[in-house]
Tab-separated table of C-alpha atoms in Angstrom:
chain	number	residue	atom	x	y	z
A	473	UNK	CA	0.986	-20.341	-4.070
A	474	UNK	CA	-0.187	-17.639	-1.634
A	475	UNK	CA	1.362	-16.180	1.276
A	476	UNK	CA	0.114	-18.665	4.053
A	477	UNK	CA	1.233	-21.680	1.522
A	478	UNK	CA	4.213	-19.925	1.552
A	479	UNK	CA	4.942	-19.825	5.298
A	480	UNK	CA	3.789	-23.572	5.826
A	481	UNK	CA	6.509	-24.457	3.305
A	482	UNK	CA	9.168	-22.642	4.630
A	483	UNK	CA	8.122	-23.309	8.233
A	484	UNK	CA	8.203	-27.321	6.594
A	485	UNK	CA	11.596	-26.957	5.315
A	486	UNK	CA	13.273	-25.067	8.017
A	487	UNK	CA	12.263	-27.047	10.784
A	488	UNK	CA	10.544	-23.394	12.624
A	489	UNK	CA	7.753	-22.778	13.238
A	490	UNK	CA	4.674	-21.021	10.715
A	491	UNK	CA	4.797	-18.069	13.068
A	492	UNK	CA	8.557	-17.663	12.784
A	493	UNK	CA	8.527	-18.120	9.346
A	494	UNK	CA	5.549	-15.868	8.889
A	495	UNK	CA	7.762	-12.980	10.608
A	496	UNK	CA	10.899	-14.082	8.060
A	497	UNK	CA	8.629	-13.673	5.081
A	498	UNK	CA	7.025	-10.304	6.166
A	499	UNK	CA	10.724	-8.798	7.215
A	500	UNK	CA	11.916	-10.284	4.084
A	501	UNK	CA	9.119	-8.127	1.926
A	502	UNK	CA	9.504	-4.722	4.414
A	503	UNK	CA	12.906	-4.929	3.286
A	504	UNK	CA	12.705	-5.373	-0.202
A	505	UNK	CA	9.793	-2.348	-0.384
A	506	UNK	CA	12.340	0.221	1.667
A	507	UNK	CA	14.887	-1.188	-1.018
A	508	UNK	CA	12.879	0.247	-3.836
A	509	UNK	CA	11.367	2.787	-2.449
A	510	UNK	CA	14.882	4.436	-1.795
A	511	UNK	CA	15.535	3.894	-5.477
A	512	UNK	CA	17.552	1.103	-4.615
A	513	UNK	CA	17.213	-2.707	-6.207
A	514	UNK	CA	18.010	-6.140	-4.381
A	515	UNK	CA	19.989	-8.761	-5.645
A	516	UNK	CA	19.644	-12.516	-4.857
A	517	UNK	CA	22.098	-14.427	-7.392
A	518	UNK	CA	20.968	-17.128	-9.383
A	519	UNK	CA	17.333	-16.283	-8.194
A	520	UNK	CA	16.722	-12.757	-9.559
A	521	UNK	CA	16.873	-8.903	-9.029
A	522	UNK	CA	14.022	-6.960	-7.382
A	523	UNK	CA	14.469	-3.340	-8.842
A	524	UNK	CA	12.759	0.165	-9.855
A	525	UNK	CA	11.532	0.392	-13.655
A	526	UNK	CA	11.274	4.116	-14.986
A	527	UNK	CA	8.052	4.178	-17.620
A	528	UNK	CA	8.392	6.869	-20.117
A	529	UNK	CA	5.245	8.591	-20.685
A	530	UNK	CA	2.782	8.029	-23.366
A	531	UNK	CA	-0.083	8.575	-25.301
A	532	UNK	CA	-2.960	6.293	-24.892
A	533	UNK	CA	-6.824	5.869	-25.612
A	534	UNK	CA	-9.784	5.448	-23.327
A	535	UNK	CA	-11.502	2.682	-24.657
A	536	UNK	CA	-15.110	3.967	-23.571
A	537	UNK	CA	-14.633	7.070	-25.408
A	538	UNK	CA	-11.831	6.904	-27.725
A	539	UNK	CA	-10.459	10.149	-26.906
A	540	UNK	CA	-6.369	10.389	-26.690
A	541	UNK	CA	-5.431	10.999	-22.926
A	542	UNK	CA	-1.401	11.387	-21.644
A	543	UNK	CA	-0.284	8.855	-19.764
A	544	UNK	CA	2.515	10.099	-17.504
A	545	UNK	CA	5.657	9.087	-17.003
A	546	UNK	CA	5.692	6.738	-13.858
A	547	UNK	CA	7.828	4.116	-11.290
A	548	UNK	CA	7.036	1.015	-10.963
A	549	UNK	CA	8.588	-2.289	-9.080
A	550	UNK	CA	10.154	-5.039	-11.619
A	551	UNK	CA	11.718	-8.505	-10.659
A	552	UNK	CA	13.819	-9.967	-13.621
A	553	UNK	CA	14.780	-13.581	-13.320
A	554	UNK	CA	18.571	-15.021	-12.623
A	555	UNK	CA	19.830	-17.436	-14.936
A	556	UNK	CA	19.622	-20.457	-12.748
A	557	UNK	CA	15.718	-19.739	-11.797
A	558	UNK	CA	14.972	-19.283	-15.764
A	559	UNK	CA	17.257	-22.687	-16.576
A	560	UNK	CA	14.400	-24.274	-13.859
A	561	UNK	CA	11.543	-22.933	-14.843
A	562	UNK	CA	12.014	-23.834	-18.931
């Protein structure tokens, strides 16, 4: 499902219209990126938690060359499932 699918269901379940529900789904993103971009994580129980993953640094291998590179150390966004959204999905 992409974005506009996403907004026609919504808009189809809520009764508003696409380009009200288009706005909800944008402000609902803009405020989940200034979440984790303050270092910050957002919770939705039973659904899941959208939070900031810390990757240690490593040692890898370009494939073209095989030559050991560093990999630093890096941020990046995570979203670990709730309980009742894994019980649905398995």
């Amino acid at each position: 499902m992409n974005k506009k699918e996403l907004v026609a269901k919504l808009a189809e379940r809520t009764g508003e219209t696409q380009k009200v529900s288009e706005m909800m789904v944008n402000a609902f993103v803009k405020v989940v990126e200034d979440e984790l971009a303050q270092g910050g994580e957002v919770k939705l129980i039973g659904f899941g938690t959208f939070k900031v993953s810390q990757r240690k640094a490593r040692t890898g291998v370009n494939p073209k060359t095989m030559k050991k590179m560093k990999i630093p150390a890096k941020k990046t966004p995570k979203f670990v499932p709730g309980k009742e959204l894994k019980e649905k999905v398995l």
